[in-house]
Short mmCIF file of C-alpha atoms in Angstrom, two decimals:
data_model
loop_
_atom_site.label_atom_id
_atom_site.label_comp_id
_atom_site.label_asym_id
_atom_site.label_seq_id
_atom_site.Cartn_x
_atom_site.Cartn_y
_atom_site.Cartn_z
CA PHE A 1 -8.31 -39.97 19.14
CA GLU A 2 -11.11 -38.03 20.83
CA ALA A 3 -9.04 -34.81 20.66
CA ALA A 4 -8.29 -35.41 16.98
CA SER A 5 -11.97 -36.05 16.32
CA VAL A 6 -13.01 -32.76 17.96
CA SER A 7 -10.30 -30.92 16.02
CA ASN A 8 -11.62 -32.31 12.73
CA ARG A 9 -15.25 -31.63 13.65
CA LEU A 10 -14.99 -28.00 14.79
CA ARG A 11 -13.94 -24.99 12.70
CA VAL A 12 -13.34 -21.44 13.97
CA ILE A 13 -14.41 -18.64 11.61
CA HIS A 14 -12.66 -15.32 12.07
CA GLU A 15 -14.64 -12.02 12.04
CA GLU A 16 -12.61 -8.81 11.89
CA ALA A 17 -13.35 -6.09 14.46
CA PRO A 18 -13.79 -2.35 13.79
CA ARG A 19 -10.57 -0.34 14.17
CA GLY A 20 -10.20 2.37 16.78
CA ARG A 21 -10.72 6.00 15.81
CA ILE A 22 -7.96 8.61 15.36
CA LEU A 23 -8.59 12.00 17.01
CA ASP A 24 -6.75 15.31 17.17
CA ARG A 25 -5.57 16.97 20.40
CA ASN A 26 -9.04 18.52 20.94
CA GLY A 27 -10.97 15.29 20.40
CA LYS A 28 -12.05 16.02 16.83
CA VAL A 29 -12.38 12.76 14.90
CA LEU A 30 -9.92 12.56 12.00
CA VAL A 31 -10.52 8.92 11.07
CA ASP A 32 -13.69 6.99 11.86
CA ASN A 33 -15.51 3.89 10.63
CA ARG A 34 -18.51 3.47 8.38
CA THR A 35 -20.45 0.40 7.38
CA SER A 36 -19.79 -1.17 3.99
CA ILE A 37 -22.26 -3.65 2.49
CA VAL A 38 -20.34 -6.59 1.02
CA VAL A 39 -21.54 -9.36 -1.30
CA ALA A 40 -19.66 -12.58 -0.55
CA LEU A 41 -19.69 -16.29 -1.33
CA ASP A 42 -20.45 -18.96 1.26
CA ARG A 43 -18.78 -21.88 -0.49
CA GLU A 44 -20.42 -24.59 1.62
CA PRO A 45 -23.72 -24.74 -0.36
CA LEU A 46 -21.92 -23.96 -3.63
CA ARG A 47 -19.86 -27.16 -3.36
CA LYS A 48 -23.05 -29.21 -3.30
CA MET A 49 -24.14 -27.87 -6.71
CA ASP A 50 -23.08 -29.45 -9.97
CA GLU A 51 -20.67 -27.45 -12.10
CA ASP A 52 -23.18 -26.29 -14.72
CA GLU A 53 -25.71 -25.20 -12.09
CA ARG A 54 -23.03 -23.27 -10.19
CA GLN A 55 -21.78 -21.62 -13.39
CA ASP A 56 -25.31 -20.51 -14.32
CA MET A 57 -25.72 -18.97 -10.87
CA PHE A 58 -22.43 -17.07 -11.21
CA VAL A 59 -23.58 -15.65 -14.55
CA ASP A 60 -26.93 -14.67 -13.01
CA LEU A 61 -25.17 -13.02 -10.04
CA ALA A 62 -22.80 -11.03 -12.27
CA ASP A 63 -25.66 -9.86 -14.53
CA THR A 64 -27.73 -8.87 -11.49
CA MET A 65 -24.96 -6.79 -9.92
CA VAL A 66 -24.19 -5.08 -13.23
CA SER A 67 -27.89 -4.17 -13.55
CA PHE A 68 -27.55 -2.36 -10.22
CA GLY A 69 -24.42 -0.53 -11.40
CA VAL A 70 -21.95 -2.77 -9.54
CA PRO A 71 -18.90 -3.74 -11.63
CA ALA A 72 -18.87 -7.55 -11.80
CA LYS A 73 -17.40 -10.26 -14.01
CA VAL A 74 -18.11 -13.98 -14.01
CA ALA A 75 -14.36 -14.66 -14.18
CA ASN A 76 -13.79 -12.71 -10.94
CA ILE A 77 -16.59 -14.58 -9.14
CA GLU A 78 -15.11 -17.90 -10.28
CA LYS A 79 -11.69 -16.78 -9.06
CA ALA A 80 -13.14 -15.90 -5.65
CA TYR A 81 -14.87 -19.28 -5.42
CA GLY A 82 -11.59 -21.09 -6.07
CA ASP A 83 -9.41 -18.83 -3.90
CA LYS A 84 -7.51 -21.23 -1.62
CA ARG A 85 -6.13 -18.43 0.53
CA TYR A 86 -9.44 -18.29 2.41
CA ALA A 87 -10.46 -21.00 4.87
CA PRO A 88 -13.07 -23.40 3.40
CA GLN A 89 -15.86 -22.07 5.67
CA ALA A 90 -14.87 -18.38 5.40
CA TYR A 91 -16.93 -15.96 3.32
CA VAL A 92 -15.08 -14.73 0.22
CA PRO A 93 -15.96 -11.15 -0.89
CA VAL A 94 -16.87 -10.52 -4.53
CA ALA A 95 -18.19 -6.91 -4.32
CA GLU A 96 -17.88 -4.15 -1.72
CA ASP A 97 -19.81 -0.96 -1.01
CA VAL A 98 -22.96 -2.14 -2.76
CA THR A 99 -26.23 -0.31 -2.10
CA GLU A 100 -29.03 -1.41 0.20
CA ASP A 101 -31.09 -2.11 -2.94
CA VAL A 102 -28.62 -4.86 -3.85
CA GLU A 103 -28.68 -6.18 -0.29
CA ILE A 104 -32.48 -6.37 -0.25
CA TYR A 105 -32.72 -7.85 -3.75
CA LEU A 106 -30.32 -10.71 -2.96
CA ALA A 107 -31.77 -11.31 0.51
CA GLU A 108 -35.24 -11.78 -0.96
CA ARG A 109 -33.99 -14.30 -3.53
CA GLY A 110 -31.98 -16.74 -1.45
CA ASP A 111 -33.31 -19.72 -3.41
CA ARG A 112 -32.15 -18.14 -6.65
CA PHE A 113 -28.68 -17.28 -5.28
CA PRO A 114 -27.66 -20.14 -2.98
CA GLY A 115 -24.31 -19.53 -1.34
CA VAL A 116 -24.48 -15.76 -1.86
CA VAL A 117 -24.46 -13.80 1.40
CA VAL A 118 -24.58 -10.09 2.11
CA GLU A 119 -22.72 -8.89 5.19
CA ARG A 120 -21.76 -5.57 6.68
CA LYS A 121 -18.25 -4.64 7.76
CA ALA A 122 -16.55 -1.51 9.08
CA VAL A 123 -14.27 0.46 6.73
CA ARG A 124 -12.41 3.72 7.22
CA VAL A 125 -14.01 7.14 6.66
CA TYR A 126 -12.32 10.56 6.77
CA PRO A 127 -14.52 13.44 8.09
CA TYR A 128 -11.92 16.07 7.10
CA GLY A 129 -11.24 14.71 3.62
CA ASN A 130 -7.65 15.10 2.48
CA VAL A 131 -6.50 16.94 5.63
CA ALA A 132 -3.50 15.22 7.26
CA VAL A 133 -3.74 12.29 4.83
CA HIS A 134 0.02 11.65 4.87
CA LEU A 135 0.22 11.84 8.65
CA LEU A 136 -2.75 9.54 9.19
CA GLY A 137 -1.83 7.00 6.51
CA TYR A 138 -4.15 4.43 5.04
CA VAL A 139 -5.37 0.87 5.59
CA GLY A 140 -5.20 -1.98 3.10
CA GLU A 141 -5.65 -5.73 2.93
CA ILE A 142 -2.85 -7.66 4.61
CA ASN A 143 -0.53 -9.44 2.18
CA GLU A 144 1.06 -12.83 2.62
CA GLU A 145 4.42 -11.50 3.81
CA GLU A 146 2.79 -9.23 6.40
CA LEU A 147 0.69 -12.16 7.58
CA VAL A 148 3.67 -14.47 8.01
CA ALA A 149 5.64 -11.71 9.79
CA ARG A 150 2.85 -11.62 12.38
CA GLY A 151 2.86 -15.35 12.99
CA GLY A 152 0.01 -16.19 10.62
CA VAL A 153 -0.13 -19.04 8.14
CA VAL A 154 -1.27 -18.73 4.54
CA PRO A 155 -3.95 -21.42 3.95
CA GLY A 156 -2.59 -24.25 1.84
CA THR A 157 1.04 -23.57 2.81
CA GLU A 158 1.13 -25.25 6.22
CA GLY A 159 4.63 -26.59 6.78
CA VAL A 160 5.95 -24.82 3.67
CA THR A 161 8.37 -21.88 3.82
CA THR A 162 6.66 -19.03 1.94
CA THR A 163 8.93 -16.12 2.79
CA THR A 164 12.51 -15.28 3.69
CA LEU A 165 11.85 -12.90 6.57
CA ALA A 166 14.78 -11.92 8.76
CA PRO A 167 14.22 -12.13 12.55
CA ASP A 168 14.01 -8.33 12.72
CA ASP A 169 11.08 -8.42 10.29
CA GLU A 170 8.90 -10.38 12.71
CA VAL A 171 6.21 -8.30 14.42
CA GLU A 172 4.79 -8.98 17.87
CA VAL A 173 0.99 -9.17 17.76
CA PRO A 174 -1.05 -8.28 20.88
CA GLU A 175 -2.77 -11.31 22.38
CA GLY A 176 -6.11 -12.05 20.77
CA LYS A 177 -5.49 -9.80 17.75
CA GLU A 178 -4.23 -12.45 15.32
CA TYR A 179 -4.60 -11.89 11.57
CA GLU A 180 -6.00 -13.85 8.65
CA LEU A 181 -5.90 -13.17 4.93
CA GLY A 182 -8.55 -10.63 4.00
CA ASP A 183 -8.02 -8.60 7.19
CA SER A 184 -7.14 -4.91 7.08
CA ILE A 185 -3.82 -3.55 8.31
CA GLY A 186 -2.25 -0.10 8.54
CA LYS A 187 0.06 0.46 5.58
CA THR A 188 1.47 3.93 6.30
CA GLY A 189 1.38 6.77 8.84
CA VAL A 190 -0.38 6.57 12.20
CA GLU A 191 -2.46 3.66 10.90
CA ARG A 192 0.74 1.62 10.61
CA SER A 193 2.67 2.97 13.61
CA TYR A 194 -0.19 2.32 16.04
CA GLU A 195 -1.55 -0.81 14.35
CA GLY A 196 -1.37 -2.83 17.58
CA ASP A 197 -3.62 -0.32 19.38
CA LEU A 198 -6.03 0.52 16.56
CA ARG A 199 -6.69 -3.10 15.65
CA GLY A 200 -9.59 -4.66 17.53
CA VAL A 201 -10.02 -8.19 18.84
CA PRO A 202 -11.54 -10.33 16.06
CA GLY A 203 -14.74 -12.23 16.75
CA LYS A 204 -14.89 -16.01 16.52
CA ARG A 205 -17.70 -18.16 15.17
CA THR A 206 -17.20 -21.83 16.03
CA ILE A 207 -19.08 -24.19 13.73
CA GLU A 208 -19.51 -27.95 13.57
CA VAL A 209 -18.94 -29.75 10.28
CA ASN A 210 -19.44 -33.33 9.17
CA ALA A 211 -16.90 -35.65 7.58
CA GLN A 212 -17.44 -33.98 4.18
CA GLY A 213 -16.74 -30.54 5.66
CA ASP A 214 -20.37 -29.40 5.38
CA LEU A 215 -21.83 -27.08 8.01
CA VAL A 216 -23.91 -28.88 10.67
CA ASP A 217 -24.39 -26.30 13.44
CA VAL A 218 -23.06 -23.06 14.97
CA VAL A 219 -21.53 -24.06 18.32
CA SER A 220 -20.57 -20.66 19.74
CA LEU A 221 -20.25 -17.01 18.78
CA ASP A 222 -17.81 -14.52 20.33
CA PRO A 223 -18.53 -10.99 19.02
CA PRO A 224 -15.61 -8.78 17.91
CA GLU A 225 -14.27 -5.99 20.14
CA ALA A 226 -13.42 -2.60 18.61
CA GLY A 227 -9.84 -1.31 18.74
CA ASP A 228 -8.59 1.53 20.94
CA ASP A 229 -8.86 5.19 19.95
CA ILE A 230 -5.64 7.16 19.35
CA TRP A 231 -5.31 10.83 20.38
CA LEU A 232 -2.71 12.83 18.45
CA THR A 233 -0.95 16.08 19.42
CA VAL A 234 -1.99 17.54 16.04
CA ASP A 235 -4.53 20.38 15.91
CA VAL A 236 -6.66 19.69 12.83
CA ASP A 237 -7.55 23.39 12.31
CA LEU A 238 -3.87 24.39 12.38
CA GLN A 239 -3.11 21.40 10.12
CA ALA A 240 -5.70 22.48 7.55
CA HIS A 241 -4.40 26.09 7.65
CA ALA A 242 -0.81 24.92 7.11
CA GLU A 243 -1.88 22.78 4.15
CA ARG A 244 -3.75 25.68 2.53
CA LEU A 245 -0.76 28.03 2.89
CA LEU A 246 1.67 25.38 1.63
CA GLU A 247 -0.38 24.68 -1.50
CA ALA A 248 -0.83 28.39 -2.23
CA LYS A 249 2.90 29.05 -1.83
CA ILE A 250 3.92 26.20 -4.11
CA GLN A 251 1.40 27.24 -6.77
CA SER A 252 2.71 30.83 -6.63
CA LEU A 253 6.32 29.66 -7.09
CA ARG A 254 5.72 27.36 -10.02
CA GLY A 255 6.77 28.77 -13.36
CA GLN A 256 8.75 31.71 -11.95
CA LEU A 257 12.02 32.58 -13.68
CA VAL A 258 14.99 32.34 -11.31
CA THR A 259 18.78 32.42 -11.68
CA ASP A 260 20.40 29.03 -11.30
CA ARG A 261 23.62 29.43 -9.32
CA VAL A 262 26.52 27.39 -8.04
CA GLY A 263 28.04 29.54 -5.31
CA ASP A 264 28.46 33.04 -6.74
CA THR A 265 28.48 31.81 -10.35
CA ALA A 266 25.27 32.31 -12.31
CA LEU A 267 24.59 29.41 -14.68
CA GLY A 268 21.58 30.89 -16.37
CA VAL A 269 17.89 31.54 -15.96
CA VAL A 270 15.56 28.58 -15.36
CA ARG A 271 11.85 28.20 -14.78
CA LEU A 272 11.07 27.03 -11.22
CA ASN A 273 9.39 23.64 -10.97
CA ALA A 274 8.53 23.37 -7.21
CA PRO A 275 7.00 19.88 -7.47
CA GLN A 276 6.41 19.33 -3.75
CA GLY A 277 7.01 20.71 -0.26
CA SER A 278 6.22 20.36 3.43
CA VAL A 279 5.47 22.26 6.62
CA VAL A 280 6.08 21.05 10.18
CA ILE A 281 4.88 23.04 13.20
CA GLU A 282 6.35 21.88 16.49
CA ASP A 283 5.81 23.07 20.06
CA PRO A 284 9.34 24.00 21.23
CA ASN A 285 8.36 23.53 24.87
CA ASN A 286 7.66 19.81 24.64
CA GLY A 287 8.44 18.65 21.09
CA GLN A 288 4.80 17.91 20.26
CA ILE A 289 3.90 18.05 16.56
CA MET A 290 1.04 20.52 16.09
CA ALA A 291 0.85 20.13 12.31
CA MET A 292 2.65 18.16 9.61
CA ALA A 293 1.69 19.07 6.05
CA SER A 294 2.92 17.52 2.81
CA TYR A 295 2.09 18.56 -0.75
CA PRO A 296 0.80 17.20 -3.09
CA ASP A 297 -1.83 15.14 -1.31
CA TYR A 298 -4.42 12.56 -2.39
CA ASP A 299 -7.97 11.49 -1.58
CA PRO A 300 -7.86 8.88 1.22
CA THR A 301 -11.25 7.48 0.21
CA SER A 302 -9.72 6.37 -3.10
CA VAL A 303 -7.65 3.69 -1.30
CA VAL A 304 -10.29 2.42 1.17
CA ASN A 305 -10.97 -0.78 -0.76
CA GLY A 306 -7.43 -1.23 -2.03
CA ILE A 307 -5.25 0.55 -4.58
CA SER A 308 -5.45 -0.38 -8.25
CA GLN A 309 -2.20 -0.56 -10.23
CA ASP A 310 -3.21 2.52 -12.25
CA LEU A 311 -3.84 4.57 -9.11
CA TRP A 312 -0.63 3.29 -7.49
CA ASP A 313 1.34 4.43 -10.55
CA VAL A 314 -0.24 7.91 -10.43
CA LEU A 315 0.38 8.34 -6.69
CA ASN A 316 4.06 7.42 -7.15
CA ASP A 317 4.64 9.31 -10.41
CA PRO A 318 7.44 11.93 -10.14
CA ASN A 319 5.63 13.98 -12.80
CA SER A 320 2.70 14.43 -10.41
CA GLY A 321 4.92 15.14 -7.40
CA GLN A 322 4.58 11.61 -5.93
CA PRO A 323 1.46 12.34 -3.83
CA LEU A 324 1.82 9.15 -1.79
CA VAL A 325 5.15 10.33 -0.32
CA ASN A 326 5.10 12.20 3.00
CA TRP A 327 7.63 14.91 2.14
CA ALA A 328 7.78 16.11 5.74
CA LEU A 329 9.47 12.83 6.66
CA GLN A 330 10.86 11.54 3.37
CA GLY A 331 12.00 14.76 1.69
CA THR A 332 15.61 15.95 1.95
CA TYR A 333 15.18 19.68 2.57
#
């Protein structure tokens, strides 16, 4: 009974750690971290408010963020407040990458915005822009199937089968690097292949709650540990040069009139499309990849906070050359 009592009284809040950096063969940083200011809801004090009071505060919060140029809707704030995927004591984000002006404004008006917190978290930044974007890949929020494959449990589904994963789909997670909904995970490229190394050890904030689930005290705080850096065999200067030449060549080919043939038989004259292409430069002495270019590319910063459906459609549109595809690996040349 004592063990059960302690289990009911203590809650562990998960804090994601910064990911490791990705560097080229000469130590030049290809992917780093920057700090994003996030507006989130602490639902503990919000539960103590009556419904009308809470609704008025949501309207005030949305209007305030819009006045600072931050896209916000009351419906989205309400949805975040009721999101059962997050643990009851976990902060639920409602806006990311807000300015310091927003942070200061909300911090100075805590009595006006009870339950609204502003925190800082690490997100990916790309010093070389689009260079090697396909090779490096991108990071996104973990989905429910990815979470379950890594031994996690979706809140509210304990004891319920939520997926039909085959045994081969299960992924071994390094000790101490467990996931929760809302965490970031590598979706493609090096970010995905070396996820176990790049991911840091999450921090843990142990809190004490009363019988109603309200916060009483912070019992302990274990800070997060950053992930390991990854050194690639790629030379970023050679990579950038290969990408420039590849783009120029494809642009020069597009629209040219060529003879369409099957063997020695000419079928007619057609206009060349050349929608995409790739370049791979390999060291024949050891098999190391010096450069891997794919065209067309995309802006990696556009997917830092998730991919909208419209952007996803554009990046996978055959008419635009399917920029999300790494043609060096997925093209049949």
